[in-house]
Coordinates of C-alpha atoms in Angstrom, one line a residue:
Chain A
M733 CA -4.3 39.2 -1.9
S734 CA -4.0 41.1 1.2
I735 CA -1.4 43.3 -0.8
R736 CA -4.2 44.0 -3.2
I737 CA -6.5 45.2 -0.1
C738 CA -4.3 47.2 0.3
N739 CA -3.4 48.9 -3.2
L740 CA -6.6 50.0 -4.1
P741 CA -7.7 51.9 -1.7
F742 CA -3.9 54.5 -3.6
N743 CA -5.3 54.9 -6.5
S744 CA -8.9 55.3 -5.2
S745 CA -7.5 58.4 -4.1
F746 CA -4.4 59.7 -7.4
A747 CA -5.8 62.2 -10.0
P748 CA -7.0 60.4 -12.9
Q749 CA -4.9 61.7 -14.8
P750 CA -3.0 58.9 -14.1
R751 CA -5.4 56.4 -15.2
A752 CA -5.5 58.8 -18.9
R753 CA -2.6 57.6 -19.9
I754 CA -3.1 54.1 -20.0
S755 CA -3.5 52.3 -23.0
S756 CA -6.8 51.3 -23.4
R757 CA -6.4 47.2 -23.4
R758 CA -4.4 48.3 -19.9
S759 CA -7.8 51.2 -18.9
T760 CA -10.4 48.3 -18.9
R761 CA -7.8 46.9 -16.4
V762 CA -8.8 49.5 -13.8
F763 CA -12.3 49.7 -14.6
A764 CA -12.3 46.6 -12.8
R765 CA -9.5 46.8 -10.2
T766 CA -11.9 50.1 -9.6
E767 CA -15.3 47.9 -9.6
N768 CA -13.6 45.9 -7.3
D769 CA -12.3 48.7 -4.6
T770 CA -15.7 49.6 -4.3
Q771 CA -16.9 45.9 -3.9
Q772 CA -14.4 45.5 -1.7
Q773 CA -14.0 49.0 1.0
L774 CA -18.6 47.5 1.2
N775 CA -16.3 44.0 2.5
L776 CA -15.1 46.0 5.2
S777 CA -17.2 47.3 6.5
V778 CA -18.6 44.2 7.8
L779 CA -15.3 44.1 10.1
R780 CA -17.2 46.8 11.8
F781 CA -18.2 45.6 14.6
T782 CA -20.0 46.7 17.9
F783 CA -20.8 44.8 21.1
G784 CA -24.6 46.8 21.4
I785 CA -23.2 48.2 25.5
P786 CA -23.7 51.0 25.2
G787 CA -21.0 54.0 26.8
L788 CA -18.5 50.7 25.1
D789 CA -16.2 52.0 22.5
E790 CA -14.8 49.5 20.5
S791 CA -12.8 51.4 19.8
Y792 CA -10.6 51.0 22.2
L793 CA -10.6 47.3 22.2
P794 CA -6.3 47.0 20.1
R795 CA -5.9 48.4 23.7
W796 CA -7.3 45.6 25.3
L797 CA -6.6 43.4 23.0
G798 CA -3.0 45.3 23.8
Y799 CA -3.6 44.3 27.5
G800 CA -5.0 40.6 28.0
F801 CA -2.0 39.2 25.1
G802 CA 0.8 40.8 26.1
S803 CA 0.2 40.2 30.1
L804 CA -0.9 36.9 28.9
L805 CA 3.0 36.6 26.4
L806 CA 4.8 36.9 30.5
L807 CA 2.6 34.8 31.7
N808 CA 4.3 32.8 29.5
H809 CA 7.3 33.2 29.2
F810 CA 7.2 33.1 33.7
S811 CA 5.9 29.7 33.7
A812 CA 8.1 28.8 31.8
S813 CA 11.0 26.2 32.2
V814 CA 14.1 28.4 33.3
P815 CA 16.6 27.8 29.7
I816 CA 13.8 29.7 28.2
N817 CA 15.5 29.0 24.1
E818 CA 16.1 31.6 21.6
P819 CA 14.3 31.8 19.6
Q820 CA 10.5 31.4 21.8
L821 CA 13.0 35.0 22.8
R822 CA 12.0 36.2 20.1
S823 CA 8.2 35.0 19.8
E824 CA 8.0 37.2 23.6
A825 CA 10.2 40.1 22.1
L826 CA 8.0 39.9 18.7
G827 CA 5.0 39.7 20.6
L828 CA 5.4 42.1 23.0
S829 CA 6.1 44.9 20.1
L830 CA 2.8 44.1 18.9
A831 CA 1.4 44.9 21.8
A832 CA 2.3 47.7 22.4
F833 CA 2.6 49.1 19.7
S834 CA -1.9 48.2 19.7
I835 CA -2.7 50.0 22.5
A836 CA -0.8 53.0 20.9
L837 CA -3.7 52.2 18.2
P838 CA -6.6 54.2 20.1
Y839 CA -4.4 57.2 20.1
I840 CA -3.3 56.7 16.6
G841 CA -6.1 56.6 15.5
K842 CA -7.3 59.7 16.7
F843 CA -5.7 62.0 14.6
L844 CA -7.1 59.8 11.7
K845 CA -9.9 62.3 10.2
G846 CA -12.8 61.6 10.4
S847 CA -12.5 60.7 13.7
V848 CA -15.2 61.0 16.7
V849 CA -14.8 64.4 18.6
E850 CA -14.9 64.1 22.3
Q851 CA -17.2 65.5 24.2
R852 CA -17.7 68.8 26.2
T853 CA -18.3 67.8 29.7
L854 CA -19.7 70.8 32.6
P855 CA -17.9 71.2 34.8
E856 CA -20.1 70.4 38.5
E857 CA -18.3 72.8 40.1
G858 CA -19.0 76.3 39.7
E859 CA -21.5 77.9 37.9
Q860 CA -21.0 80.9 34.5
V861 CA -20.9 83.9 34.9
F862 CA -21.3 86.9 32.3
V863 CA -19.6 90.0 32.7
I864 CA -19.5 92.7 30.5
S865 CA -17.1 96.1 31.7
S866 CA -19.3 99.0 31.3
N867 CA -16.6 101.5 29.8
I868 CA -18.0 100.2 26.0
G869 CA -20.8 101.2 24.4
D870 CA -23.8 99.8 23.5
S871 CA -23.1 98.4 20.3
L872 CA -20.1 97.6 21.4
K873 CA -21.7 95.3 24.6
E874 CA -24.4 93.9 21.9
D875 CA -21.8 92.8 20.0
L876 CA -19.8 91.0 22.3
A877 CA -22.9 89.2 23.7
W878 CA -23.9 87.9 20.8
A879 CA -20.2 86.6 19.7
T880 CA -19.7 85.0 22.9
Y881 CA -23.0 83.6 22.6
V882 CA -22.3 82.0 19.9
L883 CA -19.2 80.7 20.3
L884 CA -20.8 78.5 23.5
R885 CA -22.9 77.4 20.9
N886 CA -21.5 76.2 18.2
T887 CA -17.9 75.6 19.2
S888 CA -17.2 72.0 22.7
T889 CA -16.7 75.9 24.8
I890 CA -17.5 76.3 27.5
A891 CA -15.4 79.1 29.5
V892 CA -14.9 82.6 26.8
L893 CA -13.3 85.3 27.4
V894 CA -13.0 88.7 25.0
S895 CA -10.3 91.6 25.6
I896 CA -10.9 95.2 23.8
Q897 CA -7.8 97.7 24.4
G898 CA -8.0 95.8 27.9
E899 CA -12.1 96.3 28.7
L900 CA -13.3 92.6 29.2
C901 CA -16.5 90.7 28.3
V902 CA -16.3 86.7 30.1
R903 CA -18.6 84.5 29.6
G904 CA -19.5 80.6 31.1
Y905 CA -17.8 78.9 33.9
W906 CA -14.8 80.2 34.9
N907 CA -13.2 80.3 38.6
C908 CA -13.1 82.6 40.2
P909 CA -14.9 83.8 43.6
D910 CA -18.8 84.6 44.6
Q911 CA -20.4 87.3 46.0
M912 CA -18.2 89.8 44.2
S913 CA -20.5 92.2 42.7
K914 CA -20.0 92.3 38.2
A915 CA -18.0 95.8 38.1
Q916 CA -15.3 94.2 41.6
L917 CA -15.6 90.5 39.3
H918 CA -14.3 92.5 35.9
D919 CA -11.4 94.2 38.0
W920 CA -10.6 91.2 39.1
F921 CA -10.6 88.9 35.9
K922 CA -8.8 92.9 34.4
K923 CA -5.9 91.7 37.0
K924 CA -6.0 87.7 36.1
V925 CA -5.5 88.3 32.0
D926 CA -3.3 91.4 33.7
E927 CA -1.4 88.6 35.4
I928 CA -0.5 85.7 33.2
G929 CA 0.2 89.4 30.2
L930 CA -2.2 87.9 27.4
A931 CA -2.6 91.2 26.2
D932 CA 1.5 90.5 25.3
V933 CA 0.3 86.8 23.5
K934 CA 1.0 87.6 18.8
E935 CA 0.1 84.7 17.4
T936 CA -2.0 82.3 18.1
L937 CA -1.9 79.4 20.9
Y938 CA -3.3 76.5 21.2
F939 CA -3.3 73.9 24.1
P940 CA -4.8 71.2 22.7
Q941 CA -3.5 68.8 25.4
Y942 CA -4.1 71.4 28.8
E943 CA -3.5 70.1 31.7
G944 CA -2.9 72.3 33.9
S945 CA -0.8 76.0 34.9
S946 CA 0.7 77.8 37.2
A947 CA -0.9 80.3 39.0
S948 CA -2.1 82.2 37.5
W949 CA -4.7 80.3 35.4
D950 CA -6.0 79.2 37.8
I951 CA -9.5 81.3 36.2
L952 CA -10.1 78.7 34.1
P953 CA -12.3 76.0 35.2
N954 CA -11.4 72.4 36.6
G955 CA -11.3 69.7 33.5
T956 CA -10.0 72.7 30.6
R957 CA -8.4 70.1 28.2
S958 CA -8.0 72.7 25.7
L959 CA -7.6 76.2 25.5
F960 CA -7.2 78.5 22.4
V961 CA -5.7 82.3 22.4
Q962 CA -6.5 84.5 19.2
P963 CA -5.2 87.9 19.5
F964 CA -6.8 90.7 16.7
V965 CA -4.5 90.8 14.8
Q966 CA -2.4 94.0 13.8
D967 CA -0.9 95.0 10.6
I968 CA 1.4 97.9 11.2
N969 CA -0.3 99.8 8.1
E970 CA -3.7 100.2 10.1
Q971 CA -3.4 102.3 13.2
Q972 CA -6.8 102.1 13.8
K973 CA -7.6 98.3 14.2
M974 CA -8.5 98.5 18.1
N975 CA -5.9 95.9 20.5
G976 CA -7.0 93.0 22.5
F977 CA -8.0 88.5 22.2
L978 CA -9.8 86.3 22.2
L979 CA -9.5 83.2 25.3
V980 CA -11.7 80.2 24.4
A981 CA -11.2 76.7 26.9
S982 CA -12.4 73.8 26.5
T983 CA -13.2 70.8 28.5
A984 CA -12.8 68.4 25.8
G985 CA -9.5 67.2 24.6
Y986 CA -8.4 68.6 20.8
A987 CA -11.7 70.1 20.6
Y988 CA -10.8 73.0 18.1
S989 CA -10.4 72.0 14.7
D990 CA -8.9 73.2 12.1
K991 CA -12.0 74.8 11.1
D992 CA -13.4 76.2 14.7
R993 CA -10.5 78.1 14.6
A994 CA -10.5 79.6 11.2
W995 CA -14.5 79.9 12.7
I996 CA -12.7 82.1 16.2
G997 CA -10.6 83.8 14.3
A998 CA -13.4 85.2 12.1
M999 CA -14.9 86.4 15.1
A1000 CA -12.1 87.6 16.3
E1001 CA -11.5 90.3 13.0
K1002 CA -15.0 91.5 14.3
F1003 CA -13.6 93.3 16.6
R1004 CA -10.2 94.0 15.2
G1005 CA -12.1 96.9 14.4
Chain B
M338 CA 12.9 92.5 28.5
E339 CA 10.3 89.0 29.2
A340 CA 14.0 87.2 29.7
R341 CA 15.8 89.7 32.3
I342 CA 12.3 89.7 33.9
I343 CA 12.3 85.7 33.6
L344 CA 16.3 86.2 35.9
Q345 CA 15.3 88.0 38.1
I346 CA 12.9 85.6 39.2
Q347 CA 15.6 82.4 38.7
I348 CA 17.5 84.4 41.2
P349 CA 16.0 84.1 44.8
W350 CA 15.5 80.2 43.2
N351 CA 19.1 80.1 42.9
P352 CA 20.9 77.3 45.6
N353 CA 24.0 79.4 45.7
H354 CA 25.3 82.0 48.4
K355 CA 26.5 84.3 46.5
F356 CA 23.6 85.3 44.6
S357 CA 21.8 85.4 48.5
R358 CA 22.0 89.3 49.4
R359 CA 21.3 89.2 45.2
P360 CA 16.9 89.1 45.8
S361 CA 16.7 92.1 48.6
L362 CA 19.0 93.8 45.6
Y363 CA 16.8 93.0 42.7
L364 CA 12.9 92.3 43.3
P365 CA 11.7 95.8 44.3
R366 CA 13.1 96.2 41.0
F367 CA 10.9 93.9 39.3
F368 CA 8.3 95.2 41.4
I369 CA 8.6 99.0 40.6
R370 CA 9.4 97.7 37.3
A371 CA 6.6 95.6 37.1
S372 CA 3.7 99.0 38.4
S373 CA 4.7 101.0 35.9
S374 CA 4.8 98.1 32.6
T375 CA 0.7 97.7 33.5
S376 CA 0.6 101.3 32.8
Q377 CA 2.2 102.1 29.8
K378 CA 3.1 98.2 27.8
P379 CA 0.5 94.9 28.6
R380 CA 3.0 92.8 30.2
S381 CA 5.4 90.4 28.9
Y382 CA 3.1 87.0 28.7
R383 CA 4.3 84.3 31.4
G384 CA 2.8 81.4 29.9
P385 CA 2.8 78.0 28.5
K386 CA 3.7 77.4 25.1
P387 CA 2.6 75.3 23.0
S388 CA 4.4 72.1 22.6
K389 CA 3.8 70.6 19.1
N390 CA 3.1 67.4 19.2
L391 CA 5.2 65.3 16.3
V392 CA 3.3 62.3 16.8
A393 CA 0.0 63.7 16.0
D394 CA 0.8 66.4 12.3
F395 CA 2.7 63.2 11.5
I396 CA -0.5 61.5 11.1
S397 CA -2.2 63.9 9.8
R398 CA -0.2 64.7 7.1
N399 CA 0.4 61.3 6.0
D400 CA -3.4 60.0 6.3
D401 CA -3.1 57.2 3.9
L402 CA -0.1 55.6 4.7
A403 CA -1.4 56.1 8.7
R404 CA -4.1 54.3 8.0
S405 CA -2.2 51.0 6.6
L406 CA 0.8 50.7 9.3
P407 CA -1.5 48.5 10.9
I408 CA -2.0 46.1 8.2
Y409 CA 1.2 46.0 6.9
V410 CA 2.9 45.6 11.4
G411 CA 0.5 43.2 10.8
G412 CA 1.1 41.4 8.2
A413 CA 5.1 41.7 8.4
S414 CA 4.5 39.4 12.7
L415 CA 2.7 37.4 10.6
L416 CA 5.6 35.7 8.3
A417 CA 7.7 37.0 11.0
V418 CA 6.2 34.2 13.5
L419 CA 6.4 32.0 10.6
F420 CA 9.5 32.4 9.5
N421 CA 10.9 32.1 13.6
R422 CA 9.7 28.9 13.6
T423 CA 11.1 27.4 9.8
V424 CA 14.5 29.3 10.5
S425 CA 14.9 27.1 14.6
G426 CA 13.1 24.4 13.2
I427 CA 9.9 23.7 15.6
A428 CA 7.1 22.7 13.3
P429 CA 4.9 25.5 12.5
V430 CA 2.4 23.4 14.6
A431 CA -0.7 25.5 16.0
D432 CA -1.2 23.8 19.2
A433 CA -0.9 25.4 22.6
S434 CA 1.3 22.4 23.8
S435 CA 4.6 24.4 24.7
S436 CA 5.8 27.8 25.4
Q437 CA 6.8 28.2 22.4
S438 CA 3.9 27.9 20.5
R439 CA 1.6 29.6 23.3
A440 CA 3.3 32.3 22.4
D441 CA 3.1 32.3 19.0
L442 CA -0.3 31.6 19.3
L443 CA 0.2 34.8 21.1
A444 CA 1.8 36.9 18.9
L445 CA -0.3 35.8 15.2
G446 CA -2.9 37.0 18.0
L447 CA -2.1 40.2 17.9
A448 CA -0.9 40.2 14.6
V449 CA -4.4 39.8 13.2
T450 CA -5.4 41.8 15.7
N451 CA -3.4 45.1 14.4
L452 CA -5.2 44.1 10.6
L453 CA -8.5 43.7 11.6
T454 CA -7.7 47.7 12.3
G455 CA -6.1 48.9 10.0
L456 CA -8.8 47.7 7.9
V457 CA -11.2 49.2 9.7
W458 CA -9.8 52.0 9.6
L459 CA -10.0 52.1 5.8
S460 CA -13.0 51.4 4.9
I461 CA -13.7 54.8 7.3
R462 CA -12.2 56.4 5.7
P463 CA -13.7 59.9 4.5
K464 CA -14.1 60.4 0.6
S465 CA -11.9 63.8 -0.2
I466 CA -13.9 65.3 -3.2
T467 CA -11.7 67.9 -5.4
P468 CA -12.6 71.7 -5.0
V469 CA -13.8 72.6 -8.2
N470 CA -12.9 76.7 -9.6
P471 CA -15.7 78.4 -10.1
E472 CA -15.8 80.1 -13.9
G473 CA -16.4 83.3 -13.3
V474 CA -14.3 87.4 -12.9
E475 CA -14.1 88.6 -9.2
C476 CA -17.2 90.9 -8.8
K477 CA -17.7 93.0 -4.9
V478 CA -20.9 95.4 -6.2
V479 CA -22.8 97.0 -3.2
V480 CA -25.3 99.5 -3.1
S481 CA -24.8 102.7 -2.2
G482 CA -26.4 105.0 0.5
L483 CA -25.6 102.3 3.5
P484 CA -23.3 103.4 6.0
T485 CA -19.3 102.4 6.7
T486 CA -20.6 100.4 9.3
I487 CA -23.5 98.0 7.5
V488 CA -21.1 97.8 5.1
S489 CA -18.1 96.2 6.8
E490 CA -20.2 94.3 8.9
L491 CA -21.5 93.1 5.4
L492 CA -17.5 92.5 4.1
W493 CA -16.9 91.0 7.8
A494 CA -18.8 88.4 7.3
W495 CA -17.9 88.0 3.5
E496 CA -14.3 87.2 4.9
S497 CA -15.8 84.6 7.3
F498 CA -17.7 82.7 4.9
K499 CA -14.3 83.2 2.6
V500 CA -11.4 82.0 5.3
A501 CA -13.3 79.6 7.2
T502 CA -15.3 77.6 4.6
C503 CA -15.0 77.2 0.8
C504 CA -17.7 79.4 0.5
K505 CA -16.6 82.0 -2.9
S506 CA -19.9 83.9 -4.0
L507 CA -22.2 85.7 -2.2
V508 CA -24.9 87.4 -1.9
I509 CA -26.8 88.9 -0.1
V510 CA -30.7 90.7 -0.2
Y511 CA -32.7 92.5 2.0
N512 CA -36.0 94.7 1.6
G513 CA -36.3 94.0 -1.7
I514 CA -32.8 95.8 -2.4
C515 CA -29.4 93.5 -3.3
L516 CA -27.5 94.6 -0.9
I517 CA -24.1 92.8 -1.6
Q518 CA -22.5 91.0 -4.8
I519 CA -19.1 90.0 -3.9
G520 CA -16.9 86.6 -5.2
M521 CA -17.2 84.5 -8.6
V522 CA -20.0 85.6 -10.7
A523 CA -21.0 84.2 -14.2
E524 CA -20.1 85.8 -16.3
S525 CA -22.8 88.1 -19.1
T526 CA -22.0 86.3 -22.8
E527 CA -22.9 90.1 -23.6
D528 CA -19.9 92.1 -21.8
K529 CA -17.1 90.9 -20.2
K530 CA -18.7 91.1 -16.5
G531 CA -20.5 89.7 -14.2
V532 CA -24.0 88.8 -14.1
I533 CA -25.4 91.6 -12.2
V534 CA -27.9 89.6 -10.0
N535 CA -31.7 90.3 -11.3
T536 CA -34.3 91.4 -7.0
D537 CA -37.0 91.2 -8.9
K538 CA -37.0 87.8 -10.2
L539 CA -35.0 86.2 -8.1
M540 CA -38.1 86.7 -4.6
Q541 CA -40.2 85.8 -7.5
G542 CA -38.8 82.4 -7.8
S543 CA -40.1 79.0 -6.3
V544 CA -36.2 78.4 -4.2
Y545 CA -36.6 82.2 -2.4
Q546 CA -40.1 81.6 -2.0
G547 CA -39.0 78.3 0.2
V548 CA -36.9 79.7 1.7
M549 CA -39.0 82.2 3.1
K550 CA -41.9 80.0 3.6
S551 CA -40.0 77.0 5.3
K552 CA -39.0 80.1 7.5
A553 CA -34.8 77.6 8.1
Q554 CA -31.8 77.5 6.0
S555 CA -31.7 75.3 2.9
Y556 CA -27.9 73.7 2.1
L557 CA -28.1 72.2 -1.3
A558 CA -25.6 69.7 -1.7
N559 CA -24.9 69.5 -5.0
L560 CA -26.5 71.6 -6.7
S561 CA -26.1 70.2 -10.1
L562 CA -29.2 67.6 -9.0
Y563 CA -31.6 70.5 -8.2
P564 CA -33.9 71.9 -11.1
G565 CA -34.2 75.6 -9.4
R566 CA -30.8 76.1 -11.3
S567 CA -32.4 78.1 -12.8
E568 CA -33.2 80.7 -10.5
L569 CA -29.6 81.6 -9.5
P570 CA -27.8 82.8 -12.7
F571 CA -25.7 85.1 -11.5
L572 CA -24.0 82.4 -9.3
P573 CA -20.9 80.3 -11.7
A574 CA -22.0 77.4 -14.4
N575 CA -20.3 75.1 -12.4
T576 CA -20.9 76.6 -8.4
Q577 CA -20.9 72.9 -6.1
A578 CA -23.0 73.8 -2.3
V579 CA -25.2 76.2 -2.1
I580 CA -26.8 78.1 1.5
L581 CA -29.7 79.3 1.5
Q582 CA -29.5 81.1 4.6
P583 CA -32.9 83.1 5.1
L584 CA -32.3 86.5 7.2
G585 CA -35.4 87.1 8.7
D586 CA -38.1 86.9 7.0
K587 CA -37.5 90.5 5.0
G588 CA -34.1 88.7 2.8
I589 CA -31.8 86.1 2.0
A590 CA -28.1 85.2 1.9
V591 CA -26.9 83.2 -1.1
I592 CA -24.3 81.3 -0.5
G593 CA -22.1 79.3 -3.0
G594 CA -19.7 76.9 -2.6
N595 CA -16.5 75.4 -4.8
T596 CA -16.5 71.5 -3.4
I597 CA -19.6 69.1 -3.1
R598 CA -20.6 68.6 0.4
G599 CA -18.5 71.5 1.9
F600 CA -19.9 72.6 4.5
T601 CA -19.8 70.9 6.7
S602 CA -23.1 71.0 9.6
S603 CA -20.2 73.2 12.3
D604 CA -20.5 75.0 8.9
Q605 CA -24.0 75.9 8.4
A606 CA -25.1 75.9 12.8
W607 CA -22.1 79.5 12.2
I608 CA -24.1 80.7 9.1
S609 CA -27.2 80.7 10.5
S610 CA -25.3 82.6 13.7
I611 CA -24.0 85.3 11.2
G612 CA -27.4 85.6 9.5
E613 CA -29.4 86.1 12.1
K614 CA -27.0 88.3 14.2
L615 CA -27.2 90.3 9.7
D616 CA -30.9 90.4 10.3
A617 CA -30.6 92.2 13.1
T618 CA -28.3 94.2 12.2
L619 CA -29.6 95.0 9.0
G620 CA -33.6 95.2 10.5
R621 CA -32.4 97.9 12.7
Y622 CA -30.9 100.6 10.1
F623 CA -33.8 99.1 7.5
I624 CA -36.7 100.1 10.1
D625 CA -34.7 103.4 11.5
S626 CA -34.2 104.7 7.9
A627 CA -38.4 103.6 7.8
A628 CA -38.8 105.5 10.7
E629 CA -36.6 108.6 9.1
V630 CA -38.7 109.0 6.1
S631 CA -42.2 108.4 7.1
P632 CA -42.0 112.1 8.9
E633 CA -40.9 114.2 6.2
K634 CA -43.7 112.7 3.8
D635 CA -46.4 113.7 6.1

């Protein structure tokens, strides 16, 4: 019975072609199985539950059960009489490895399709900055202002930096010294970006679990967990395209899905020229 | 060059005393090189390189297998516990008297947790919908007389939609003119070319009027269920989803996709942002060109 539950969803995701080759007698059986499949899927949803306590994430339940049962197993092991026989050792080994697997389950579940994405949190300290270089034309300034606004609104970004031929536009929460004028801030950011050497990056860089890095990267706000750098794609045949890059940072881990990164690449294309 | 700079940085930290005099020789050269490099070429990137997360890659590629993995693990451990009991000759009785039974019960509890988690994961699997290839011809029609900046902006919008979403056709109508018709287009029955957009008919139809009145994006997730389908004859017949994005109050962008419910909420937000941008750009161009024309008329 339990094995049938496993097999049905597998069949439903296959292309309809294999079913067409089955003879008519078996095809009715296949139909019955798909009907059963929807019913089984409906029944499975009954297993989902919630305690109703706000802020309590039930997807972490296997982890807590793993910790709890694992510690009970260890307690049982140490409170047993000393000559522990082999079958018990085997059970305990099995139990402990199951506990370890249960603890890892929420981490695995994060990578499945359709999992809930972490929300961004705004940094407590620091304030928002908005700096645009004064060496660029008005229409480009407008485009930059719009693009940075859209990136901050439509993705879980909290800090964005666009560099076009060395001229910067910086927006969001950054770890920069206050009491600086806009021009001074721009030069300060430019110096920091040069130190890191971001203009030399050739392909996209995505850090979904950013832990903090060397001294030059301290311009990023505290609590940055995801970082994505999209350089403007260079083509040898197209000489008149601009070079530069686009950097976005977020306080949520795994913040930029494939789709988000595709859209950010589209934004970078706009400034390439 | 990057390797050499890294080597020069590392030398001062080298504990080998043979190199202790070298840093004073190398450091000035490093600084001289640095100052010359920032003026000519960008300094090489010195930062963390992204590491591959094998677990994440494996799971995203084998989604079905990963979902049923806890079921297999839980089921196998259930059988293993019973097998262990029978092999070691202890009666399979589930009481908490001996420590062996307690260990078995705890292992059973964990196995059941895994089983249930696997079943929950299977139940929340998102339905995968296959995209449908649109039937039609490739087409790229841009109205003549537009400045290159406007044309490049329209083409950029098309490229973004094409790359980031399931969009396969795009039509932009503004100020009563069809500015661009690009992507897959329904094949007309007379000649083998695409159906041209009949702008007047489109603007008088209920689809256009409805979107203009609500001033909001309209997402037709399953176009075959929508009766106003006949007012969009230029789209391929098997277009699965359509987004109608009003551009201000003067135009509309019709975006056709090849998957039912293929546009996510993130896509909708991006498309409405790009729609506002296009409206600002096109609006300014048309006001400027109208201002140029009217002094001549006077």
